Amino acid sequence: MNFLKLDPLMVKRLQRFRRIKRGYYSFLILVILFVISLFSEFIANDRALIVNYEGKLYFPTFKFYPMAEFGQMDEYGFDDVEADYHGLKTEIATLKAEFKDRMETWDGSAAELLESEPRFQRKDNWVLMPMIPFDPYEPDFSYDEPPPNAPDGRHWLGTDGQGRDVLARLLYGFRISMTFALALVVISQTFGTIIGSFQGYAGGWFDLYSQRFIEIWGTLPFLYVVIILTNFFTPSAKMLLIVFALFNWLGITYYMRTEMYREKTKEYCLAARSYGASSMRVMFKHLLPNCLTPLVTFTPFLIVGAIFSLTALDYLGYGLPPPTPSWGELIDQGLQSDNRDKIWLSMSPFAAISFTLILVTFVGESVREAFDPKQYARYK
Amino acid sequence: MTSPILQVEDLKKYYPIRGGVIARKVADVKAVNGVSFDLYPGETLGLVGESGCGKSTLGRTLMRLEEPTGGRVLFEGKDLAHAKGKELFDLRAEIQMIFQDPYSSLNPRLPVRDIVIEPLEVHKMGTASERLDKVVALCRRVGLKEEVIGRYPHEFSGGQRQRVGIARALALEPKVIVADEPVSALDVSVQAQVINLMVELQKELGLTYIFISHDLSVVEYISDSIAIMYLGRIVETGKKETIFSNPTHPYTRALISSVPNPDPRKRRVQVAIEGETPSPVNPPSGCAFHPRCPFAVEACKKDVPALESFTQTDDPRHNVACIRKDEIEPHFKN
Amino acid sequence: MPLLEVKGLKTEFRIEEGVVHAVDGVSFHVESGETLGIVGESGCGKSVTAMSIMRLIPDPPGHIAGGQILWKGKDILSMPDDAMPDLRGNEIAMIFQDPMTSLNPVFTVEKQLGEVLEKRFGLKKEGARARAVEMLEQVGIADPSERIKAYPHELSGGMKQRIMIAMALMCEPDLLIADEPTTALDVTVQAQILHLMKKLQEKVGAAVILITHDMAVVAETCDRVAVMYAGRVVEFCDVYRLFEETKHPYAFGLLKSIPKEGLTKEDSLATIEGIVPSLIHPPTGCRFADRCFKARDRCRSEDPQLRDVGDGHLTACHFPIEEGDE
Amino acid sequence: MLKKLLMAGLVVALAPAVTATMAGAVDVSSIEWETNMDDPMIGNPDAKQGGTWKTYMLSYPLTFRLQGPDSNDSFAGWNRAFTMDFTLVALHPVTDNFIPRLATHWKVMDDNRTIYYKLDPDARWSDGEKITADDFAFCYEMMRSEYIVDPFYNTYFEEYYESVEAVEEYVVKIVGTKESWRPLYDYNLWPMPEHVLAGGLNETWVQDHNLKFQVGAGPYTVSKTENGQRVVFERQRPWWGDDKQYFKGLYNVDEVDIKVILDADRAFDHFKKGELSYQRITTAKTWAQDMEFDSIKKGWVHKKRVFIDYPQGMYGFAMNLQDPLFSNKDFRKAVQYSFDFDELNKNLMFGAYFRGVSAFEGTAYENPNLKPYGFDPKKAREHLAAAGFTKRGKDGIFVREDGTRASFTLTYGSPGLTRHMTVAKQKFERLGIEMELLLLEAATAFQRGLEREYQMTIMSRTTNLYPAPHQYFSTEFLDTTNNNNIWAFGNQHVDGLIDIFRFDMDEQKRVSAMHEIDAIIQDEAFYVPFWQAPFVRMVYWDHVEWPKGFLPRRFEQITDWQVMSIDVEKEQALKAAMKAGKAYTRDEVVDVDGWGVKAKMMQAKGEASN
C-alpha cells in the first residue's frame, strides 16, 4: 500500500527512532528473539536435529520415525512407536566407548562387537540433539522426586508440574504470545483504522451511530464475553484472536476518527476532492498516511496489552487450550499453593514476561518519542 | 459584451446546528445566504469580506467541496450546483482552486511530482510519461526548477509551495480558478511574487479568477471587478474603480477607510466604524449591517435590502444592497 | 538613559537539525512614552526578541546566548528568577497575537482580571470587581458589568484583545510589548484596536513596542521603527525617514512590494527575489546579499554593522539606497 | 452435606412405586416395637472429658439459621451437628444398621411406608424443654412453609412425606409417599422446637432468625461469639444423652472453639503454631512433602492416614457409546489399556491415591473380584488392531483403512485436571492414539456430558450407601438426554438385573445382581475409573486422643471431633515439654487401617507405590 512507502517524514522519524538507543536496541533484541523463536523446533525439541545412522542422514524435526528405523524397541516390545533420540544418542555413545575398550585389548572382540551388534555397522553414527533437547509437551519423569523438578544441568530452568521443560515452554510460549499479539494488532488495527477512518471521514449519521455503537460495545466486559463464548465455541487460538480483536479494534477508532476529522479539514484534502478524487482515494492515498502516527505509536502498547491479556487469560484458565505452551499457564502453576516453594515455576515466566513487556514498552516509548518529539520547557 | 462564464444565482449554503443525543437539527447557520453574481471570461472578481462573512464558504460551495443548500451555479450553461457523477467529475476539471495555507494544502507525504500529477491521474489524462512531461512543464511555468520535483513540501518555502499549489490547480487546464486567500499566509515580499505569477498566468492562459481575500490592497491591485460580502450576502458589486473611488454601501465605505495607509503622513484620527461583525449563528434582522451602520433607520431592521443596480455611477455592474443608497452622500476616498 | 536598551542580544534554539540563531546580535532602544515598531517578515526574530525581553524563551530548546537587555539601566538578563514575575506585568506588560489562547478558557473574565487586581493591588473582591468593570469600560467594551461574567469563548476576538489590553494596562506598566496584536483581527476591528491602544498609551504614558509584519500598521502607529531581517536589525530610524528615505535595500524592497493605490495588473509588482537564508547556517557577510540588487563582493564577505547614516538613522548596509535606485 | 445426601435419596425415590397397601388405623399400644441395642458402641467409654477443641471455619456465618438464604456456609456443618443431626434413628457408622437416636423404638408397617417411632422421654431441648412428638409434626409443617424461603426443603418434604403426625406425646407416625425397601432411611426426621419457633413462623422469620442461635437437641450450645472472628460452643453437662449407649464416649470436649481462618493453607500455619488442635491434610503434596516440620520431628504432633470405608461414587473417564469411535468395544478397551494410572499417581500425585475399579466403589454392592485394566500397551495394540487401527499415520497416530484416525476429544471442566490430562495425552500419543483436550467452564462441561455432546469426558458423581444403577445404566434413558446415563448404555439383561436391585426384597439377590452389573460394566469398558482416596489424612497434637481405629468405618456419618477427646493433663505436659524443648518419642506409625480398607485396596486393586 501507498502509505508503506517511506516518505522523508517517515524516514526522519525512523532515523530519530534509531538514535534513541534504548528503544532501538530493545526493538532489535525483540526482533532477533522473535525470529529465533520462529525456529523453536530446531532449538527445543526431543526429536534430534540430525541423525547419521548407518550411512543415512535423518532430519526428524518434523518427521515421525519409528524406533525400527534405528533398530530400537521399547519396553513393551514395540518398534513402531516414535524413536527415542535421547536413548539412541546414549546407546551410540555407549557402544562407541565399548568398541574403544575392546580395541585396546587387541583380542579381536572389537570385530565381534561390530558383527554381533547389527545396529552398529558403521562407526560414524551420531545424533545431534537441539540445544534444548526437550519439547514443550513431553513429560520427563526420570527424576526420583515427582515434578516440578528444580533447575539443573538437564533442565536449565527446571521442569513444570507435569515434568515438562520450563525453558522449552517459555520459548514456545514466547513465540505464541508474540505471534498472537502481532496478529491481533494487525487485525484489530486494520479493522479499527478502517472503521475509525470512515467515521472521521464520513462524519454525520454514520459517525454518530457507529460511535454510539462503539461506546456501548466498549462497555461489554471482555472477560465475561470470553467465558460465555467458551461455552459456545471450542476455545482455540483462532477464537481467542477473534474475541480479542472484537474488543481491541475499538481503541484505535477513537484516534483514527479524530485524526481523520482533523486531517480532512486540511486543504490538501479539499484540493484532492476539488479535482474529483474519489472518497476512497482521498481517504487511503491522502488522509490515511497522514493519520498513521497514533497507529504506529499505539502499536507497541497494544502488543503489550495483548501479551498481558493473553497471559492473564491463560492464567485464569480461559486462554489457549492445554497443552499449549503458555506463560500464563506457567505462572498459574507457579502460584498454586502446592508450588509456592518452586520459585523457578513462577519466576521464570515472570522474568520472561517482564523482560518482554519492558522491551516492548521501551520500543513504544521510543516510537512515541520519535514520532512526536516534545521537549519540556521551563520558563525562568 | 461577452456572455458570463460562470453565473451564480441565489446560491445558498446553510449549516445545520444540531443538538441533543440524536443530533436533531435545531437551527441553521446561513453561511452563504442567496448570493448571485456573474463572472466574465478573463476577468478577476475580487471577493472581499471579513472573517466569517462566508466568502470562503462561497468559494468552496462553488467548487462543490460543500453541497449547496440552494441556488444554481451555471458554468457555460451547465449547472455545477446540481451536477452529479460523471458530469460533476468532468466539470471539476474546468474550475480549480488555489488554497490559502501553503503548508496544509500540500500533502506532506507526497513529493511535488506526485502532488501535481494527481489530478491528471484522477482524470486519466495521457500516458504516464505524458503526464510526467506535463508536470515538468507546469512546474517550470510556475517557476520551479525541474530538479526539485522529487522533493517533498517541507523542503520548500511558503512561496514555492504556493507555486506548487498553483501548478496543481493548472494541471487540468481549468478555465476558472477560485483562489481562496492565496497570498494572505505569505510574507509581503513573497506575496508580490505569487501575485505577479497569477497575473502572468491569467494573461497567458486567459484564466478567469475568483480572488477571495480580506486584503483590500491586494484585491485592488489584482481585480477587475469586486464583490463585497457581509454576513453571507453580497452588499455591493462593481468594477474595481467604482468600488474604490465611489464606495456606496456604508459597510464598503467603513471597510475601505479602515485599511491602514502605508504612509505615516496620512494617519487617520477617527475610527470609521465601531463594533464587530455579529455571529452568523444569530444574525441581526433586516439588513445585517444595521447595528453598526451610521445611516441606519428603522426600516433597515425590517427588510433585507435587495442587491440593486446603483445608477448614480456610470458603472453598469455597480449594484448596492442598501435602502438608503440614494440618500447617502457620495463618498470620496481620502 | 533610554527606558529599554537592547544591546547585541543573541537568542538561540537548539533543534534536531542544529542551532537556530533566531536573534543574532540585535540592538535597539526604546524611550519613555514612544512607540517603537519592530517590523519584519515571519522568522526574522521579532517575536523572539520580544520574548527575550520578557525572559519567556522556552528552555529547552531555546536560550539567550548573549547580549544585554538594560531596563532602566539594569540588565534584565542578570536579574534573579524570582524578580521576573514582578517585572512582568508591573513594569513591562505584553499582549499577544492570538487573544483566543491568551485567556484561560475555564475562568470568567472577572476572575482573571480580579486575580491580577487582588494580587497586585491587594484589592478586596468587591473593589476588584468595580475596578475591572471600569477597566473594561475604558477599553470600549459595551455593557461591561455583564460582559465581565462571560467566559472567554463567549467573547469575540476583538473583545478578547480588548480585555488583554485592559489586563496589560491595568498595572500601568512603563512598557507595553504588543506582539502582532491585530493580525488575527478583521480590518475594521484592527483599526479600532490600534486606535484604542494609542488612546490608552497616551493616558497611561507607557512606551510601546509594536511588533508587526504590516508596514501599513507601522506607518499608522509608530514613532520609530526597527526593521529586522534574518535575526538582525537592518534599519533603525524614525518612521517618516523609513518611508521616505529608506536606506536598507531590504526595507526598500519590502515597501515597494506593497501594492500601491492606483497600480493595475499591467504594472507588475516589485518583488524581492530569492528566499530568506537559513538561520542554522547563515551566510557570511550580509544576510540579505543573495537577494539584494545592490550586492557586491564586499557584501558577501564583510558583515555590515548598524551605523548612523545621518540624523540618528541607523542602517546595516555597506551600500545604502541612494536616490534614483529602483 | 446433608442436602447432598437427601438429593441422592431423591434420585433413588424417583423409581415408580410398587402399589402400596394402605395401613389402616393402628392401636399404638398393640405395636410390637423394634429397636437395636446390640451393636457396638461408637465412642470410647473411657475417653477423657473436658478440654477445648480448637478448630476453624473459612468464613464467619452470614446467618445462624439452617433454612433459607445463606444457610449453607462452612459454619452450617457445625450448627447442623447439634440440631438437625439429631434425627429419630441413625445408621450405625460401623455396622450400617439402624440405631436409636431420638427414638428408642420404631415399627415399620407392612406397607413399607408407614412408620411409628417411639421417642426417648429423656430427650430435652437445649433450653430444658422436653422433645415431644409435636416437635416432629412442627418440623414437617415448617419445612413445607414458604416462610422459610427454602425451595429445597419445600419440595423435598412435599415429595417424600405424606404426613407426620403426633400420635401420642412420645409417638410419631410418619407416612411416606411411596413404598420403600429402606423406609427408615427414607422416612427419618429431626425435630424443630415448636415452643420456640411456632409463634414466629411468618413473613419475617428469615430476617428475625438471621442471628438467633438454634435451640437444638445436641450437647453443645453457643456460649460466645466474636463477630467476624469466632464462635464458641460449650458442652452442656449434664446432657440428656450422656448415658445413652450410642452417645456414650462421644462429644467429649467441654468447648469447641471455632475461629475464622480464610484459607486452609493459613490454617495449617495456625495449626503448626499450636493454635488449632487438629488439621486435615487435603493435598497429596502437603502430605508428601510438608510433613517434616519441627513439632512432628519432636513427636509433639502426630500424623495419621486413617482409612475409612465410604461410598466413593463414580469418578473417571466416560465414553460416549453413541460416538462412532467409542461405539467400538475394542477401541474402548484399547483406551482402557492405554491409560497409565500408575504414572500419573506416581509422578503427579505423590503416589497418594488408589485406583478405582468398580462402578459402585465403597458400597456393599461393589464386585470384589474385579481387577482394573491397568496399563498394557500390548493389549492396547491388540484391541486397536481389532478395532481396525492397523497402520500408523505420518504423525504416528493410528489410522484405519478408511482414513479414520484414532483421535478423539476429551471434554472436561476442571482446570486442576489439565496437568493429569496433558500427561495422559502424551502417553496416548506415544501409543498412537490422539487425545485432544477441551477444557470448558465446569457447568458447560457438565451440561455437555448430560446432553451426550462429547466423545470422552470426565465424570464425577457422588453416591451414598445405596447406588442408583437405574439412573446410570438403564435402557429407559437411552433415547433421551439430560440424565445420568451419559454414556448411552443399556441392554435388556442389565435392565433385569437393575430391577432385581430395585425391587427384590432379598438382600443377597440384590447384591449378586449388582456384582453382575459391575462386571458387565467393566467388560463393556466405557467407564475408566480414576483415583479413589478412601482415607483421611490428619495431623493432631499429642493431647488429642482417639478411640481404637480412630474414625468409624463409615466416616461421613459421624465426624472426627465427635469421637476424639482431649487429655487436659497431657496438654499441660505438652506445654511444659515444648517450653523446655523436650522431644517426645516419635510415633512412627502413620497408617491406621481399623476397618481393613487399605488391606482390601492393596490386595484387590493393587497400589502403585505407597
mmCIF file of C-alpha atoms in Angstrom, chain D residues 283-513:
data_model
loop_
_atom_site.group_PDB
_atom_site.id
_atom_site.type_symbol
_atom_site.label_atom_id
_atom_site.label_comp_id
_atom_site.label_asym_id
_atom_site.label_seq_id
_atom_site.Cartn_x
_atom_site.Cartn_y
_atom_site.Cartn_z
ATOM 1 C CA THR D 283 -3.435 -32.210 49.331
ATOM 2 C CA ALA D 284 -1.139 -35.053 48.470
ATOM 3 C CA LYS D 285 1.725 -32.654 48.054
ATOM 4 C CA THR D 286 1.485 -31.299 51.564
ATOM 5 C CA TRP D 287 1.200 -34.813 52.872
ATOM 6 C CA ALA D 288 4.211 -35.967 50.913
ATOM 7 C CA GLN D 289 6.494 -33.010 51.281
ATOM 8 C CA ASP D 290 5.492 -30.707 54.110
ATOM 9 C CA MET D 291 5.107 -33.156 56.933
ATOM 10 C CA GLU D 292 8.561 -32.903 58.417
ATOM 11 C CA PHE D 293 8.098 -29.821 60.494
ATOM 12 C CA ASP D 294 9.630 -29.396 63.883
ATOM 13 C CA SER D 295 6.711 -30.432 66.073
ATOM 14 C CA ILE D 296 6.365 -33.685 64.169
ATOM 15 C CA LYS D 297 10.065 -34.417 64.441
ATOM 16 C CA LYS D 298 9.885 -33.807 68.151
ATOM 17 C CA GLY D 299 6.915 -36.088 68.484
ATOM 18 C CA TRP D 300 4.540 -33.380 69.741
ATOM 19 C CA VAL D 301 2.357 -33.685 66.696
ATOM 20 C CA HIS D 302 1.227 -36.966 65.226
ATOM 21 C CA LYS D 303 0.336 -37.627 61.644
ATOM 22 C CA LYS D 304 -2.022 -40.362 60.612
ATOM 23 C CA ARG D 305 -3.631 -41.599 57.490
ATOM 24 C CA VAL D 306 -6.857 -43.157 58.708
ATOM 25 C CA PHE D 307 -8.560 -45.472 56.265
ATOM 26 C CA ILE D 308 -12.296 -45.352 56.140
ATOM 27 C CA ASP D 309 -14.828 -47.140 54.060
ATOM 28 C CA TYR D 310 -17.297 -44.869 52.471
ATOM 29 C CA PRO D 311 -19.110 -44.956 49.113
ATOM 30 C CA GLN D 312 -16.910 -43.090 46.649
ATOM 31 C CA GLY D 313 -19.165 -42.517 43.668
ATOM 32 C CA MET D 314 -18.152 -42.913 40.057
ATOM 33 C CA TYR D 315 -15.140 -40.903 39.058
ATOM 34 C CA GLY D 316 -13.210 -41.245 35.835
ATOM 35 C CA PHE D 317 -13.431 -41.096 32.062
ATOM 36 C CA ALA D 318 -16.777 -41.687 30.463
ATOM 37 C CA MET D 319 -17.046 -42.668 26.819
ATOM 38 C CA ASN D 320 -19.975 -41.815 24.655
ATOM 39 C CA LEU D 321 -21.253 -45.062 23.196
ATOM 40 C CA GLN D 322 -23.130 -43.131 20.527
ATOM 41 C CA ASP D 323 -19.874 -41.781 19.158
ATOM 42 C CA PRO D 324 -18.718 -43.724 16.082
ATOM 43 C CA LEU D 325 -15.273 -44.269 17.526
ATOM 44 C CA PHE D 326 -16.318 -45.290 21.022
ATOM 45 C CA SER D 327 -19.149 -47.463 19.840
ATOM 46 C CA ASN D 328 -16.381 -49.925 19.052
ATOM 47 C CA LYS D 329 -15.717 -52.021 22.141
ATOM 48 C CA ASP D 330 -12.189 -52.842 21.066
ATOM 49 C CA PHE D 331 -11.334 -49.213 20.760
ATOM 50 C CA ARG D 332 -12.740 -48.644 24.227
ATOM 51 C CA LYS D 333 -10.588 -51.421 25.576
ATOM 52 C CA ALA D 334 -7.568 -50.035 23.757
ATOM 53 C CA VAL D 335 -8.117 -46.761 25.567
ATOM 54 C CA GLN D 336 -8.538 -48.589 28.876
ATOM 55 C CA TYR D 337 -5.225 -50.337 28.435
ATOM 56 C CA SER D 338 -3.502 -47.154 27.290
ATOM 57 C CA PHE D 339 -4.335 -45.203 30.400
ATOM 58 C CA ASP D 340 -1.320 -45.244 32.671
ATOM 59 C CA PHE D 341 -2.765 -44.527 36.083
ATOM 60 C CA ASP D 342 0.380 -45.507 37.898
ATOM 61 C CA GLU D 343 2.478 -42.990 36.021
ATOM 62 C CA LEU D 344 0.073 -40.211 36.951
ATOM 63 C CA ASN D 345 -0.252 -41.367 40.529
ATOM 64 C CA LYS D 346 3.452 -41.649 40.997
ATOM 65 C CA ASN D 347 4.582 -38.506 39.239
ATOM 66 C CA LEU D 348 1.746 -36.092 39.710
ATOM 67 C CA MET D 349 0.040 -37.289 42.880
ATOM 68 C CA PHE D 350 2.874 -38.469 45.058
ATOM 69 C CA GLY D 351 1.526 -41.974 44.779
ATOM 70 C CA ALA D 352 -1.070 -40.952 47.284
ATOM 71 C CA TYR D 353 -4.161 -42.440 45.719
ATOM 72 C CA PHE D 354 -5.704 -45.739 44.808
ATOM 73 C CA ARG D 355 -7.178 -46.733 41.542
ATOM 74 C CA GLY D 356 -10.895 -47.225 41.440
ATOM 75 C CA VAL D 357 -12.311 -50.200 39.613
ATOM 76 C CA SER D 358 -15.955 -50.735 40.465
ATOM 77 C CA ALA D 359 -18.903 -48.621 39.421
ATOM 78 C CA PHE D 360 -20.152 -48.989 42.983
ATOM 79 C CA GLU D 361 -16.916 -48.298 44.783
ATOM 80 C CA GLY D 362 -17.134 -48.347 48.539
ATOM 81 C CA THR D 363 -20.663 -49.666 48.755
ATOM 82 C CA ALA D 364 -21.803 -53.070 49.792
ATOM 83 C CA TYR D 365 -22.525 -53.800 46.142
ATOM 84 C CA GLU D 366 -19.116 -53.483 44.596
ATOM 85 C CA ASN D 367 -17.833 -56.588 42.918
ATOM 86 C CA PRO D 368 -14.786 -57.680 44.945
ATOM 87 C CA ASN D 369 -13.409 -59.801 42.119
ATOM 88 C CA LEU D 370 -12.829 -57.060 39.613
ATOM 89 C CA LYS D 371 -9.313 -56.115 38.669
ATOM 90 C CA PRO D 372 -8.518 -52.816 36.975
ATOM 91 C CA TYR D 373 -7.435 -52.869 33.358
ATOM 92 C CA GLY D 374 -4.021 -51.457 34.091
ATOM 93 C CA PHE D 375 -1.548 -50.033 31.644
ATOM 94 C CA ASP D 376 -0.715 -52.581 28.977
ATOM 95 C CA PRO D 377 0.460 -51.298 25.586
ATOM 96 C CA LYS D 378 0.480 -54.770 24.088
ATOM 97 C CA LYS D 379 -3.146 -55.426 24.844
ATOM 98 C CA ALA D 380 -3.966 -51.896 23.803
ATOM 99 C CA ARG D 381 -2.299 -52.575 20.482
ATOM 100 C CA GLU D 382 -4.205 -55.821 20.026
ATOM 101 C CA HIS D 383 -7.515 -54.116 20.648
ATOM 102 C CA LEU D 384 -6.580 -51.239 18.371
ATOM 103 C CA ALA D 385 -5.855 -53.709 15.640
ATOM 104 C CA ALA D 386 -9.138 -55.442 16.309
ATOM 105 C CA ALA D 387 -10.845 -52.084 16.017
ATOM 106 C CA GLY D 388 -9.322 -51.688 12.580
ATOM 107 C CA PHE D 389 -6.429 -49.453 13.513
ATOM 108 C CA THR D 390 -3.534 -51.287 11.999
ATOM 109 C CA LYS D 391 -1.362 -48.628 10.467
ATOM 110 C CA ARG D 392 0.396 -45.612 11.900
ATOM 111 C CA GLY D 393 -0.044 -42.331 10.093
ATOM 112 C CA LYS D 394 2.766 -39.896 9.335
ATOM 113 C CA ASP D 395 2.348 -38.242 12.706
ATOM 114 C CA GLY D 396 2.426 -41.571 14.487
ATOM 115 C CA ILE D 397 -1.343 -41.754 15.126
ATOM 116 C CA PHE D 398 -3.088 -44.944 14.022
ATOM 117 C CA VAL D 399 -5.409 -44.808 11.049
ATOM 118 C CA ARG D 400 -7.972 -47.201 9.689
ATOM 119 C CA GLU D 401 -8.135 -48.224 6.060
ATOM 120 C CA ASP D 402 -10.918 -45.694 5.516
ATOM 121 C CA GLY D 403 -8.761 -42.927 6.865
ATOM 122 C CA THR D 404 -10.375 -42.606 10.305
ATOM 123 C CA ARG D 405 -7.772 -41.517 12.774
ATOM 124 C CA ALA D 406 -7.569 -42.901 16.273
ATOM 125 C CA SER D 407 -8.276 -39.425 17.549
ATOM 126 C CA PHE D 408 -10.864 -38.112 19.947
ATOM 127 C CA THR D 409 -11.553 -35.121 22.134
ATOM 128 C CA LEU D 410 -11.693 -35.189 25.889
ATOM 129 C CA THR D 411 -14.133 -32.653 27.275
ATOM 130 C CA TYR D 412 -13.671 -31.688 30.901
ATOM 131 C CA GLY D 413 -14.470 -28.867 33.256
ATOM 132 C CA SER D 414 -11.885 -28.852 35.968
ATOM 133 C CA PRO D 415 -8.741 -26.811 35.262
ATOM 134 C CA GLY D 416 -6.998 -28.760 38.014
ATOM 135 C CA LEU D 417 -7.159 -31.904 35.903
ATOM 136 C CA THR D 418 -5.302 -30.353 32.998
ATOM 137 C CA ARG D 419 -1.942 -31.445 34.333
ATOM 138 C CA HIS D 420 -3.033 -35.053 34.587
ATOM 139 C CA MET D 421 -4.709 -34.976 31.235
ATOM 140 C CA THR D 422 -1.774 -33.489 29.359
ATOM 141 C CA VAL D 423 0.454 -36.241 30.677
ATOM 142 C CA ALA D 424 -2.105 -38.867 29.750
ATOM 143 C CA LYS D 425 -2.397 -37.243 26.349
ATOM 144 C CA GLN D 426 1.325 -37.609 25.738
ATOM 145 C CA LYS D 427 1.160 -41.234 26.736
ATOM 146 C CA PHE D 428 -1.787 -41.901 24.439
ATOM 147 C CA GLU D 429 0.054 -40.199 21.638
ATOM 148 C CA ARG D 430 3.072 -42.402 22.064
ATOM 149 C CA LEU D 431 0.799 -45.399 21.755
ATOM 150 C CA GLY D 432 -0.722 -43.993 18.616
ATOM 151 C CA ILE D 433 -3.941 -42.547 19.979
ATOM 152 C CA GLU D 434 -4.569 -38.840 19.809
ATOM 153 C CA MET D 435 -6.488 -37.202 22.627
ATOM 154 C CA GLU D 436 -7.372 -33.534 22.118
ATOM 155 C CA LEU D 437 -8.123 -31.648 25.306
ATOM 156 C CA LEU D 438 -11.113 -29.378 25.566
ATOM 157 C CA LEU D 439 -11.289 -27.592 28.874
ATOM 158 C CA LEU D 440 -14.663 -25.956 29.320
ATOM 159 C CA GLU D 441 -16.226 -23.976 32.059
ATOM 160 C CA ALA D 442 -17.338 -26.529 34.661
ATOM 161 C CA ALA D 443 -21.077 -26.099 34.220
ATOM 162 C CA THR D 444 -20.749 -26.291 30.449
ATOM 163 C CA ALA D 445 -18.645 -29.426 30.587
ATOM 164 C CA PHE D 446 -21.206 -30.997 32.900
ATOM 165 C CA GLN D 447 -24.049 -29.982 30.629
ATOM 166 C CA ARG D 448 -22.313 -31.370 27.552
ATOM 167 C CA GLY D 449 -21.927 -34.613 29.417
ATOM 168 C CA LEU D 450 -25.614 -34.740 30.257
ATOM 169 C CA GLU D 451 -26.500 -33.974 26.663
ATOM 170 C CA ARG D 452 -24.032 -36.570 25.357
ATOM 171 C CA GLU D 453 -22.304 -33.888 23.342
ATOM 172 C CA TYR D 454 -18.873 -35.325 23.878
ATOM 173 C CA GLN D 455 -16.632 -38.164 22.828
ATOM 174 C CA MET D 456 -14.953 -38.723 26.114
ATOM 175 C CA THR D 457 -15.456 -36.718 29.259
ATOM 176 C CA ILE D 458 -14.536 -36.849 32.900
ATOM 177 C CA MET D 459 -17.448 -37.636 35.124
ATOM 178 C CA SER D 460 -17.722 -37.318 38.843
ATOM 179 C CA ARG D 461 -20.847 -38.407 40.690
ATOM 180 C CA THR D 462 -21.473 -38.725 44.378
ATOM 181 C CA THR D 463 -23.391 -41.620 45.791
ATOM 182 C CA ASN D 464 -24.493 -42.927 49.143
ATOM 183 C CA LEU D 465 -24.739 -46.334 50.657
ATOM 184 C CA TYR D 466 -27.266 -47.296 48.034
ATOM 185 C CA PRO D 467 -26.082 -46.897 44.440
ATOM 186 C CA ALA D 468 -28.556 -45.970 41.740
ATOM 187 C CA PRO D 469 -27.772 -48.217 38.756
ATOM 188 C CA HIS D 470 -31.156 -47.485 37.238
ATOM 189 C CA GLN D 471 -30.166 -43.870 36.727
ATOM 190 C CA TYR D 472 -26.862 -44.745 35.160
ATOM 191 C CA PHE D 473 -27.339 -47.921 33.156
ATOM 192 C CA SER D 474 -30.988 -48.350 32.274
ATOM 193 C CA THR D 475 -32.255 -48.501 28.686
ATOM 194 C CA GLU D 476 -35.046 -46.234 29.826
ATOM 195 C CA PHE D 477 -32.726 -43.263 29.370
ATOM 196 C CA LEU D 478 -31.117 -44.345 26.118
ATOM 197 C CA ASP D 479 -33.202 -42.170 23.844
ATOM 198 C CA THR D 480 -33.279 -39.096 25.993
ATOM 199 C CA THR D 481 -30.519 -36.899 27.219
ATOM 200 C CA ASN D 482 -30.050 -34.858 30.359
ATOM 201 C CA ASN D 483 -29.916 -37.840 32.628
ATOM 202 C CA ASN D 484 -27.222 -39.767 34.413
ATOM 203 C CA ASN D 485 -26.886 -42.325 31.650
ATOM 204 C CA ILE D 486 -24.369 -40.111 29.941
ATOM 205 C CA TRP D 487 -22.696 -42.948 28.058
ATOM 206 C CA ALA D 488 -25.936 -44.173 26.480
ATOM 207 C CA PHE D 489 -25.505 -47.668 27.832
ATOM 208 C CA GLY D 490 -28.204 -50.238 28.377
ATOM 209 C CA ASN D 491 -29.488 -53.660 27.466
ATOM 210 C CA GLN D 492 -32.302 -55.955 28.456
ATOM 211 C CA HIS D 493 -30.143 -58.134 30.614
ATOM 212 C CA VAL D 494 -28.796 -55.277 32.676
ATOM 213 C CA ASP D 495 -32.298 -53.814 32.949
ATOM 214 C CA GLY D 496 -33.391 -57.062 34.505
ATOM 215 C CA LEU D 497 -30.519 -57.014 36.965
ATOM 216 C CA ILE D 498 -31.324 -53.427 37.876
ATOM 217 C CA ASP D 499 -34.919 -54.360 38.613
ATOM 218 C CA ILE D 500 -33.723 -57.057 40.966
ATOM 219 C CA PHE D 501 -31.659 -54.483 42.826
ATOM 220 C CA ARG D 502 -34.504 -52.056 42.963
ATOM 221 C CA PHE D 503 -37.399 -54.244 43.899
ATOM 222 C CA ASP D 504 -36.231 -57.544 45.218
ATOM 223 C CA MET D 505 -36.576 -57.761 48.978
ATOM 224 C CA ASP D 506 -33.833 -60.340 49.200
ATOM 225 C CA GLU D 507 -30.587 -58.580 50.017
ATOM 226 C CA GLN D 508 -28.484 -61.487 48.764
ATOM 227 C CA LYS D 509 -30.104 -61.457 45.352
ATOM 228 C CA ARG D 510 -29.702 -57.735 45.162
ATOM 229 C CA VAL D 511 -26.019 -57.980 45.920
ATOM 230 C CA SER D 512 -25.304 -60.637 43.324
ATOM 231 C CA ALA D 513 -27.285 -58.743 40.689
#
